[in-house]
Short mmCIF file of C-alpha atoms in Angstrom, two decimals:
data_model
loop_
_atom_site.label_atom_id
_atom_site.label_comp_id
_atom_site.label_asym_id
_atom_site.label_seq_id
_atom_site.Cartn_x
_atom_site.Cartn_y
_atom_site.Cartn_z
CA MET A 833 164.01 -35.10 137.96
CA ALA A 834 162.16 -37.89 139.54
CA SER A 835 163.65 -41.84 138.77
CA ASN A 836 161.07 -43.99 137.64
CA GLU A 837 162.50 -46.47 140.79
CA THR A 838 161.87 -43.59 142.95
CA VAL A 839 158.31 -42.42 141.60
CA LEU A 840 157.07 -46.07 142.21
CA GLN A 841 158.06 -45.85 145.39
CA THR A 842 156.03 -43.34 146.64
CA VAL A 843 152.37 -44.54 145.26
CA PRO A 844 149.74 -46.38 148.23
CA ARG A 845 149.69 -49.83 146.91
CA GLN A 846 146.61 -50.72 149.51
CA LEU A 847 143.33 -49.85 148.97
CA LEU A 848 141.70 -46.58 150.31
CA VAL A 849 138.70 -46.94 152.87
CA GLY A 850 137.27 -44.76 155.04
CA GLY A 851 140.51 -42.96 155.58
CA GLU A 852 142.78 -45.82 155.83
CA TRP A 853 145.03 -47.85 153.80
CA VAL A 854 144.21 -51.58 154.00
CA ASP A 855 145.32 -54.54 151.82
CA ALA A 856 142.31 -56.02 150.29
CA SER A 857 140.73 -59.04 151.83
CA GLY A 858 142.79 -62.03 151.43
CA ALA A 859 146.09 -59.86 150.58
CA ALA A 860 145.58 -60.64 146.75
CA THR A 861 147.07 -58.14 144.91
CA PHE A 862 147.22 -58.08 140.57
CA GLU A 863 150.84 -56.79 138.89
CA VAL A 864 150.52 -53.52 137.13
CA HIS A 865 152.57 -53.75 133.53
CA ASN A 866 154.62 -50.92 131.20
CA PRO A 867 152.83 -51.49 128.45
CA ALA A 868 156.46 -50.34 126.72
CA ASP A 869 158.24 -53.52 127.64
CA GLY A 870 155.82 -55.56 128.89
CA GLY A 871 157.32 -55.59 132.23
CA VAL A 872 155.97 -55.38 135.55
CA LEU A 873 155.78 -51.67 137.72
CA THR A 874 155.02 -53.06 140.92
CA SER A 875 151.63 -54.84 142.54
CA VAL A 876 147.86 -53.17 144.03
CA ALA A 877 145.34 -54.61 146.15
CA ASP A 878 142.94 -56.34 144.13
CA ALA A 879 139.38 -55.69 146.22
CA THR A 880 136.57 -58.24 146.31
CA PRO A 881 132.91 -57.33 146.53
CA ALA A 882 133.29 -57.19 150.60
CA ASP A 883 136.33 -54.82 150.16
CA GLY A 884 133.54 -52.59 148.07
CA GLU A 885 131.12 -52.73 150.08
CA ARG A 886 133.00 -51.58 153.39
CA ALA A 887 134.39 -48.69 151.09
CA LEU A 888 130.52 -47.36 150.36
CA ALA A 889 130.09 -47.58 154.06
CA ALA A 890 132.80 -45.75 154.52
CA ALA A 891 131.38 -42.79 152.23
CA ALA A 892 127.77 -43.35 153.23
CA ALA A 893 128.96 -42.69 157.06
CA ALA A 894 130.93 -39.30 155.65
CA GLN A 895 128.25 -38.10 153.95
CA ARG A 896 126.20 -35.98 156.53
CA GLU A 897 128.96 -34.38 158.15
CA TRP A 898 130.87 -33.53 154.53
CA ARG A 899 127.53 -32.39 153.26
CA ALA A 900 127.34 -29.70 155.77
CA THR A 901 131.11 -28.44 155.69
CA GLU A 902 131.41 -24.79 154.38
CA PRO A 903 131.34 -24.70 150.73
CA ARG A 904 134.79 -22.25 151.08
CA VAL A 905 136.48 -24.80 152.76
CA ARG A 906 135.71 -27.63 150.02
CA GLY A 907 136.90 -24.89 147.87
CA GLU A 908 140.17 -24.52 149.47
CA ILE A 909 141.16 -28.29 149.73
CA LEU A 910 140.57 -28.14 145.71
CA ARG A 911 142.64 -25.21 145.62
CA SER A 912 145.25 -26.77 147.77
CA ALA A 913 145.33 -30.05 145.58
CA PHE A 914 145.36 -27.99 142.52
CA GLU A 915 148.40 -26.48 143.74
CA LEU A 916 150.28 -29.70 144.86
CA LEU A 917 149.24 -31.38 141.88
CA THR A 918 150.89 -28.62 139.50
CA GLU A 919 154.14 -28.81 141.93
CA ARG A 920 154.51 -32.53 141.60
CA ALA A 921 153.80 -32.49 137.73
CA ASP A 922 157.25 -34.04 136.54
CA HIS A 923 156.51 -36.83 139.29
CA PHE A 924 152.71 -37.42 138.32
CA ALA A 925 153.81 -37.12 134.20
CA ARG A 926 156.48 -39.84 134.49
CA LEU A 927 153.93 -41.90 136.86
CA MET A 928 151.10 -41.98 134.16
CA THR A 929 153.76 -42.58 131.21
CA LEU A 930 155.20 -45.65 133.03
CA GLU A 931 151.91 -47.04 133.36
CA MET A 932 149.42 -45.90 130.00
CA GLY A 933 152.41 -45.41 127.60
CA LYS A 934 152.22 -41.66 126.60
CA THR A 935 154.91 -39.46 126.43
CA LEU A 936 156.30 -37.62 129.03
CA ALA A 937 155.50 -34.53 127.32
CA GLU A 938 152.00 -35.54 126.99
CA ALA A 939 151.64 -36.77 130.03
CA LYS A 940 152.75 -33.21 131.52
CA GLY A 941 149.73 -31.39 129.50
CA GLU A 942 147.32 -34.12 131.04
CA VAL A 943 148.32 -33.00 134.65
CA ALA A 944 147.76 -29.17 133.65
CA TYR A 945 144.27 -29.92 132.11
CA GLY A 946 143.66 -32.84 134.94
CA ALA A 947 144.99 -29.90 137.63
CA GLU A 948 142.74 -27.35 136.43
CA PHE A 949 139.51 -29.59 136.92
CA PHE A 950 140.73 -28.79 140.54
CA ARG A 951 140.93 -24.80 140.49
CA TRP A 952 137.71 -24.27 138.11
CA PHE A 953 135.53 -26.41 140.68
CA SER A 954 137.17 -25.03 143.50
CA GLU A 955 135.88 -21.82 142.28
CA GLU A 956 132.20 -23.13 141.63
CA ALA A 957 131.96 -24.58 145.29
CA VAL A 958 131.19 -21.24 146.34
CA ARG A 959 128.93 -20.59 144.05
CA ILE A 960 126.11 -22.90 144.68
CA HIS A 961 122.75 -21.06 144.34
CA GLY A 962 119.02 -21.29 144.54
CA ARG A 963 115.85 -19.14 144.00
CA TYR A 964 113.55 -17.00 145.94
CA SER A 965 110.16 -15.70 144.24
CA PRO A 966 106.50 -15.11 144.65
CA ALA A 967 103.63 -17.24 143.83
CA PRO A 968 101.81 -16.17 140.80
CA ALA A 969 98.80 -16.28 142.97
CA GLY A 970 100.87 -13.82 145.38
CA ASN A 971 100.20 -15.89 148.49
CA THR A 972 102.90 -18.42 148.71
CA ARG A 973 106.76 -17.48 148.25
CA LEU A 974 108.68 -20.59 146.01
CA ILE A 975 112.06 -21.30 147.32
CA THR A 976 114.67 -23.61 145.82
CA MET A 977 117.91 -24.67 146.81
CA LYS A 978 120.44 -27.10 145.76
CA GLY A 979 122.36 -30.20 148.00
CA PRO A 980 124.29 -32.77 146.83
CA VAL A 981 123.17 -35.93 145.11
CA GLY A 982 125.05 -38.24 147.85
CA PRO A 983 127.53 -41.10 147.98
CA THR A 984 128.60 -41.63 144.42
CA LEU A 985 130.54 -44.73 142.47
CA MET A 986 132.91 -43.17 139.84
CA ILE A 987 134.61 -45.43 137.09
CA THR A 988 137.25 -44.39 135.35
CA PRO A 989 139.20 -45.43 132.10
CA TRP A 990 142.95 -46.22 131.51
CA ASN A 991 143.62 -43.82 128.81
CA PHE A 992 143.49 -40.44 130.83
CA PRO A 993 144.26 -41.95 133.98
CA LEU A 994 144.29 -38.22 136.30
CA ALA A 995 142.32 -36.09 134.02
CA MET A 996 139.29 -38.62 134.19
CA GLY A 997 139.77 -38.72 137.80
CA THR A 998 139.45 -34.96 138.77
CA ARG A 999 137.03 -34.34 136.03
CA LYS A 1000 134.69 -36.25 138.24
CA ILE A 1001 136.22 -35.84 142.03
CA GLY A 1002 136.47 -31.77 141.49
CA PRO A 1003 132.74 -31.14 141.17
CA ALA A 1004 132.08 -34.16 143.69
CA ILE A 1005 133.67 -32.13 146.57
CA ALA A 1006 132.76 -28.90 145.70
CA ALA A 1007 128.95 -30.15 145.73
CA GLY A 1008 129.44 -32.26 148.83
CA CYS A 1009 129.62 -35.64 147.68
CA THR A 1010 131.51 -38.99 148.92
CA MET A 1011 132.94 -41.35 146.84
CA VAL A 1012 134.23 -44.54 146.14
CA VAL A 1013 136.75 -44.63 143.07
CA LYS A 1014 137.37 -47.93 140.71
CA PRO A 1015 140.10 -46.90 138.58
CA ALA A 1016 141.11 -49.17 135.58
CA ALA A 1017 142.96 -52.10 136.59
CA GLU A 1018 145.37 -51.40 133.61
CA THR A 1019 146.73 -47.81 135.69
CA PRO A 1020 145.64 -47.68 139.10
CA LEU A 1021 148.53 -46.12 140.18
CA THR A 1022 147.89 -42.44 139.46
CA MET A 1023 144.72 -42.33 141.19
CA LEU A 1024 146.55 -43.80 144.15
CA ALA A 1025 148.78 -41.00 144.08
CA LEU A 1026 145.79 -39.05 143.72
CA ALA A 1027 144.43 -40.38 146.34
CA GLY A 1028 147.61 -39.26 148.62
CA LEU A 1029 148.01 -35.66 147.35
CA LEU A 1030 144.06 -35.22 148.33
CA GLU A 1031 144.27 -36.39 152.31
CA GLU A 1032 147.74 -34.55 152.19
CA VAL A 1033 145.64 -31.38 151.27
CA GLY A 1034 142.86 -32.17 154.18
CA LEU A 1035 140.08 -33.99 152.51
CA PRO A 1036 138.62 -35.53 155.54
CA ALA A 1037 138.78 -39.47 155.88
CA GLY A 1038 135.98 -41.66 154.00
CA VAL A 1039 135.24 -38.55 151.68
CA LEU A 1040 137.26 -40.26 148.90
CA ASN A 1041 137.75 -44.12 149.33
CA VAL A 1042 139.78 -45.73 146.54
CA VAL A 1043 139.86 -49.37 144.92
CA THR A 1044 141.46 -50.91 142.83
CA THR A 1045 140.50 -54.50 141.59
CA THR A 1046 140.85 -56.63 138.45
CA ASP A 1047 137.11 -57.93 139.58
CA SER A 1048 135.40 -54.73 137.90
CA GLY A 1049 132.01 -56.21 137.88
CA GLY A 1050 132.01 -58.26 140.89
CA VAL A 1051 132.97 -55.13 143.13
CA CYS A 1052 130.67 -52.46 141.16
CA GLU A 1053 127.26 -54.58 140.42
CA PRO A 1054 126.47 -54.78 144.68
CA LEU A 1055 127.63 -50.96 144.91
CA ILE A 1056 125.45 -50.21 142.40
CA ARG A 1057 122.32 -51.87 143.38
CA ASP A 1058 123.16 -50.67 147.12
CA PRO A 1059 120.42 -48.18 148.22
CA ARG A 1060 123.31 -45.82 149.64
CA LEU A 1061 124.42 -44.98 146.50
CA ARG A 1062 122.81 -42.38 144.97
CA LYS A 1063 124.30 -41.18 141.96
CA LEU A 1064 127.23 -43.54 139.12
CA THR A 1065 129.87 -41.84 136.76
CA PHE A 1066 131.48 -43.94 134.09
CA THR A 1067 133.91 -42.99 131.61
CA GLY A 1068 134.10 -45.89 129.23
CA SER A 1069 133.00 -48.04 126.66
CA THR A 1070 129.57 -48.26 125.65
CA ALA A 1071 128.65 -51.77 125.71
CA VAL A 1072 129.92 -51.65 129.50
CA GLY A 1073 127.96 -48.57 129.75
CA LYS A 1074 124.98 -49.77 128.82
CA VAL A 1075 125.12 -52.34 131.12
CA LEU A 1076 126.00 -49.84 134.36
CA VAL A 1077 122.51 -47.98 133.03
CA ALA A 1078 120.81 -51.49 133.23
CA GLN A 1079 122.26 -51.89 136.85
CA ALA A 1080 121.56 -48.54 137.93
CA SER A 1081 118.18 -48.60 137.15
CA ASP A 1082 117.42 -50.77 140.17
CA GLN A 1083 117.84 -47.90 142.29
CA LEU A 1084 117.01 -45.32 140.12
CA LEU A 1085 120.42 -43.64 140.52
CA ARG A 1086 121.62 -40.02 138.63
CA VAL A 1087 123.58 -41.38 136.39
CA SER A 1088 126.24 -39.96 133.78
CA MET A 1089 128.29 -41.67 130.86
CA GLU A 1090 130.82 -40.44 129.18
CA LEU A 1091 130.73 -43.58 126.47
CA GLY A 1092 132.74 -43.96 122.79
CA GLY A 1093 133.29 -41.91 120.00
CA ASN A 1094 133.67 -42.28 116.49
CA ALA A 1095 134.53 -38.57 115.40
CA PRO A 1096 134.51 -37.26 111.53
CA PHE A 1097 137.18 -34.50 110.91
CA LEU A 1098 135.47 -32.86 107.78
CA VAL A 1099 138.09 -30.42 105.60
CA PHE A 1100 135.97 -28.51 103.03
CA ALA A 1101 137.32 -27.56 99.37
CA ASP A 1102 138.06 -23.57 101.32
CA ALA A 1103 139.66 -24.93 104.46
CA ASP A 1104 143.24 -23.51 105.45
CA LEU A 1105 144.93 -27.12 104.85
CA ASP A 1106 147.99 -25.77 107.18
CA ALA A 1107 145.62 -25.53 109.82
CA ALA A 1108 143.90 -28.68 108.87
CA VAL A 1109 146.60 -30.75 108.76
CA ASP A 1110 147.97 -29.46 112.23
CA GLY A 1111 144.16 -30.28 113.73
CA ALA A 1112 144.35 -33.23 112.22
CA MET A 1113 147.58 -34.38 114.01
CA LEU A 1114 145.98 -33.17 117.17
CA ALA A 1115 142.56 -34.83 116.96
CA LYS A 1116 144.73 -38.01 115.73
CA MET A 1117 147.59 -38.30 117.69
CA ARG A 1118 146.74 -37.00 121.40
CA ASN A 1119 147.22 -39.71 123.42
CA ILE A 1120 148.44 -42.15 120.72
CA GLY A 1121 144.91 -42.11 119.47
CA GLU A 1122 143.20 -43.29 122.24
CA ALA A 1123 140.84 -40.79 123.49
CA CYS A 1124 137.33 -41.06 122.82
CA THR A 1125 137.65 -37.39 121.21
CA SER A 1126 139.92 -38.94 118.61
CA ALA A 1127 139.05 -38.15 115.21
CA ASN A 1128 138.01 -41.29 114.01
CA ARG A 1129 136.69 -40.72 110.45
CA PHE A 1130 138.58 -38.37 107.97
CA LEU A 1131 136.10 -37.04 105.28
CA VAL A 1132 137.48 -34.71 103.12
CA HIS A 1133 136.33 -32.92 99.74
CA GLU A 1134 137.45 -34.56 96.98
CA SER A 1135 139.51 -31.60 95.40
CA VAL A 1136 141.73 -31.36 98.33
CA ALA A 1137 141.82 -34.83 99.54
CA GLU A 1138 145.09 -35.77 97.93
CA GLU A 1139 146.91 -33.07 98.86
CA PHE A 1140 145.61 -33.40 102.49
CA SER A 1141 146.44 -37.14 102.53
CA SER A 1142 150.13 -37.01 101.17
CA ARG A 1143 150.24 -33.59 104.07
CA LEU A 1144 148.78 -35.99 106.66
CA ALA A 1145 151.07 -39.05 105.89
CA GLU A 1146 154.38 -37.15 105.65
CA ARG A 1147 153.78 -35.79 109.21
CA MET A 1148 152.03 -39.13 110.31
CA GLY A 1149 155.17 -40.92 108.89
CA ALA A 1150 157.97 -38.07 110.80
CA LEU A 1151 156.57 -39.35 114.44
CA THR A 1152 159.19 -41.18 116.51
CA VAL A 1153 157.93 -44.56 118.13
CA GLY A 1154 158.94 -45.69 121.25
CA ASP A 1155 159.34 -45.38 125.34
CA GLY A 1156 157.31 -42.61 126.23
CA THR A 1157 160.04 -41.98 129.26
CA GLU A 1158 162.82 -41.47 126.45
CA ASP A 1159 164.19 -38.43 124.81
CA GLY A 1160 162.62 -37.47 121.44
CA VAL A 1161 160.09 -40.35 121.44
CA ASP A 1162 156.52 -38.49 119.94
CA VAL A 1163 154.57 -41.76 120.07
CA GLY A 1164 154.69 -44.24 122.55
CA PRO A 1165 153.15 -47.53 123.14
CA LEU A 1166 149.19 -48.70 123.19
CA ILE A 1167 147.72 -50.12 126.05
CA THR A 1168 147.73 -54.06 125.49
CA ASP A 1169 148.70 -56.34 123.21
CA LYS A 1170 145.05 -57.09 122.55
CA ALA A 1171 144.31 -53.36 121.80
CA ARG A 1172 147.02 -53.49 119.53
CA ALA A 1173 145.61 -56.65 117.70
CA GLY A 1174 142.35 -55.13 117.69
CA VAL A 1175 143.42 -51.92 115.83
CA HIS A 1176 145.66 -53.80 113.20
CA GLU A 1177 142.51 -56.04 112.27
CA LEU A 1178 140.70 -52.90 111.36
CA VAL A 1179 143.59 -51.92 109.26
CA ASP A 1180 143.57 -55.09 107.65
CA ASP A 1181 139.72 -55.07 107.04
CA ALA A 1182 140.32 -52.01 105.49
CA VAL A 1183 142.95 -52.95 102.93
CA SER A 1184 141.40 -56.18 102.05
CA GLY A 1185 138.25 -54.18 101.00
CA GLY A 1186 140.57 -51.92 98.81
CA ALA A 1187 142.17 -48.77 100.90
CA ARG A 1188 145.83 -48.32 100.63
CA ALA A 1189 148.16 -47.51 103.72
CA LEU A 1190 150.09 -44.46 102.84
CA VAL A 1191 152.75 -45.03 105.90
CA GLY A 1192 152.69 -47.36 108.64
CA GLY A 1193 149.91 -50.41 108.50
CA GLU A 1194 152.31 -52.86 109.72
CA VAL A 1195 152.73 -54.75 113.38
CA PRO A 1196 156.48 -54.07 114.30
CA GLU A 1197 158.56 -56.49 115.72
CA GLY A 1198 160.03 -56.92 119.47
CA PRO A 1199 158.88 -55.78 123.15
CA GLY A 1200 156.32 -53.49 123.95
CA HIS A 1201 152.51 -52.44 122.60
CA PHE A 1202 153.69 -50.45 119.46
CA TYR A 1203 152.01 -49.31 116.80
CA PRO A 1204 153.02 -46.92 114.05
CA PRO A 1205 151.09 -43.80 112.71
CA THR A 1206 148.94 -45.05 109.78
CA VAL A 1207 147.40 -43.14 107.40
CA LEU A 1208 144.71 -45.37 104.67
CA VAL A 1209 143.57 -43.99 101.52
CA ASP A 1210 140.74 -45.20 99.46
CA VAL A 1211 139.03 -46.39 102.02
CA PRO A 1212 135.38 -47.94 101.07
CA ALA A 1213 132.85 -46.58 103.17
CA SER A 1214 131.66 -49.53 104.46
CA ALA A 1215 134.93 -50.82 106.23
CA ARG A 1216 134.98 -51.11 109.96
CA VAL A 1217 137.54 -48.95 110.72
CA PHE A 1218 134.63 -46.32 109.78
CA ARG A 1219 132.22 -47.92 112.07
CA GLU A 1220 134.22 -48.62 115.44
CA GLU A 1221 136.19 -46.89 117.81
CA ILE A 1222 139.68 -47.00 116.28
CA PHE A 1223 141.75 -46.10 119.57
CA GLY A 1224 144.76 -46.20 117.63
CA PRO A 1225 146.71 -43.91 115.68
CA VAL A 1226 145.06 -44.74 112.51
CA ALA A 1227 144.06 -41.86 109.71
CA PRO A 1228 141.40 -43.30 107.34
CA VAL A 1229 140.61 -40.55 104.38
CA SER A 1230 137.31 -40.89 102.50
CA THR A 1231 136.09 -38.02 100.59
CA PHE A 1232 132.97 -36.13 99.61
CA ARG A 1233 131.31 -34.16 97.07
CA ASP A 1234 129.87 -31.34 98.56
CA GLU A 1235 127.92 -30.08 101.79
CA GLU A 1236 125.01 -33.00 102.00
CA GLU A 1237 127.46 -35.84 101.80
CA ALA A 1238 129.68 -34.66 103.93
CA LEU A 1239 126.84 -34.02 107.11
CA SER A 1240 124.91 -37.21 105.87
CA ARG A 1241 128.60 -39.39 106.11
CA ALA A 1242 129.10 -37.48 109.32
CA ASN A 1243 125.95 -38.12 110.81
CA ASP A 1244 125.89 -42.12 109.89
CA THR A 1245 126.97 -43.19 113.15
CA GLU A 1246 125.44 -44.33 116.28
CA TYR A 1247 127.83 -42.40 118.04
CA GLY A 1248 127.73 -38.78 119.07
CA LEU A 1249 130.58 -37.55 120.67
CA VAL A 1250 132.43 -34.51 119.27
CA ALA A 1251 133.31 -33.65 115.14
CA TYR A 1252 135.35 -31.41 113.82
CA VAL A 1253 135.41 -28.82 111.22
CA PHE A 1254 137.84 -27.46 108.42
CA THR A 1255 135.94 -24.17 106.69
CA ARG A 1256 136.69 -20.62 106.00
CA ASP A 1257 133.16 -20.24 105.21
CA HIS A 1258 131.18 -18.81 108.42
CA ALA A 1259 127.81 -19.53 107.21
CA ARG A 1260 128.97 -22.91 106.62
CA VAL A 1261 130.06 -23.17 110.09
CA LEU A 1262 126.77 -22.47 111.74
CA ARG A 1263 124.58 -24.31 109.58
CA VAL A 1264 127.54 -27.20 110.02
CA SER A 1265 127.22 -26.92 113.93
CA GLU A 1266 123.66 -26.59 113.74
CA ALA A 1267 123.46 -29.84 111.30
CA LEU A 1268 125.94 -32.00 112.95
CA GLU A 1269 124.23 -34.58 115.83
CA PHE A 1270 127.28 -34.40 118.17
CA GLY A 1271 127.40 -33.12 121.54
CA MET A 1272 130.56 -30.95 120.92
CA VAL A 1273 131.44 -29.53 117.55
CA GLY A 1274 135.53 -28.13 117.09
CA ILE A 1275 135.78 -25.40 114.48
CA ASN A 1276 139.26 -25.25 112.87
CA THR A 1277 141.01 -26.84 115.94
CA GLY A 1278 141.94 -30.58 116.53
CA ILE A 1279 141.53 -30.11 120.12
CA VAL A 1280 138.01 -29.26 122.18
CA SER A 1281 138.82 -30.40 125.72
CA ASN A 1282 138.78 -27.47 127.99
CA PRO A 1283 137.65 -27.69 132.08
CA ALA A 1284 135.60 -24.64 131.78
CA ALA A 1285 133.33 -26.32 128.98
CA PRO A 1286 130.50 -29.23 129.21
CA PHE A 1287 131.60 -32.31 127.80
CA GLY A 1288 129.65 -34.79 126.73
CA GLY A 1289 128.11 -36.62 124.08
CA VAL A 1290 124.31 -37.55 122.69
CA LYS A 1291 123.39 -40.66 121.30
CA HIS A 1292 125.51 -43.72 121.98
CA SER A 1293 128.27 -41.47 123.52
CA GLY A 1294 126.01 -40.95 126.37
CA PHE A 1295 124.53 -38.42 128.51
CA GLY A 1296 125.75 -35.61 130.93
CA ARG A 1297 128.34 -33.37 130.80
CA GLU A 1298 131.49 -33.13 132.66
CA GLY A 1299 133.16 -29.69 133.19
CA GLY A 1300 131.91 -26.03 132.80
CA PHE A 1301 129.13 -24.48 134.70
CA GLU A 1302 127.25 -27.78 133.92
CA GLY A 1303 129.63 -30.23 135.36
CA ILE A 1304 128.83 -29.24 139.32
CA GLU A 1305 125.18 -29.95 138.16
CA GLU A 1306 125.40 -33.39 137.93
CA TYR A 1307 125.99 -33.67 141.00
CA LEU A 1308 123.44 -31.61 142.93
CA GLU A 1309 119.68 -32.25 143.91
CA THR A 1310 117.09 -29.37 143.44
CA LYS A 1311 114.76 -29.10 146.63
CA TYR A 1312 111.53 -26.75 146.06
CA VAL A 1313 110.25 -25.04 149.69
CA GLY A 1314 106.82 -23.70 149.65
CA SER A 1315 106.37 -21.51 152.18
CA ALA A 1316 102.63 -19.80 153.06
CA LEU A 1317 102.46 -16.40 154.00
#
């Protein structure tokens, strides 16, 4: 197994522009920190707006030739990337743990999940098709064909530094789009390593360009307003997403937005409580709770709420918190001290309103951005923890009397990414699934993410879908040709 030092030594630290690894203008750099101890891992290039422009110029220059590249060739590049990424799973997992904090076991899970997007879209590359039909009047033939949207700006988040990249890069390569990727400043190393891997498997120069920067707005806004860019895809907060959508209106860009969530986790009286608690642990504690799909509000029928809460607290309290690279650790640190302070602020607000912590709820002493798994009960409906995305290992529990109240409370949010439902009543499954105002619903499961399924939300959780058959459509345009006989 590679050491921390060996893994870090293999990561490029420059910008990737037009197939060349180059320093940022003025040779500026910024530090990347380990959230487990606050130490500096390394420094990477800090791009300027001029660097971003050069990256877009490279993507635009490569677009015509890449568009004409055979679908089979594009697919084989993705297949090779899947195989090499799988082979290097331990390497990428350790790198993610170092810069993001999740445990090695979770990081390996992300590698498997992220790599699967490359395999899935390698198979979709050769299935892009159009349509041929006679016009109703019979004197014209109607032909539709699909082609790549064109140069795309991808802004990826820190919480899944590999998978949120492959989920966008995979369909773009398959469709024939060139790219500029701007990874999060907190976790740029995984994307830089991924770019190096794609070079190894033969991705042509200029197809993928990577700019790391601490000036996200300064670098990205000029690109979004540049007529050479044709698509913007972003995963991150709703507040930032709204700003980007407004900027994208200048050039009427194709836009995909995967934004914030406030997922309800509904446990009905007839639920299998063993399965519900298992599902709750997955839906809450995956990625330390730092996921847009994380269960944010546990709404439990009043007849089973006490038992569910106590069992969940027992499971949460048994988790070991620590450095994700160490054996036996279940929960790593949050990404920054600011993030931890925000989580604790939500807990304090709930407790001041009458909530009780069955486990956790206190900021530990010592280095690192650690926060203990926490279960809150008797949480008032007005508490901020029910309104705002927690992004941490905190499970607030409240009760409902009947199905109508459960649905009313579940839908009482501006967000609409995912909801979870636990029940053994098949008719209820159908009723509730149809009534929930969310883009995804998990039934008796705590995980919905799957490369073969369309991931995305409604309302303030964004628009567009990533993964599944729908994922490649986000990178394709439809052209109609009418031919007279």
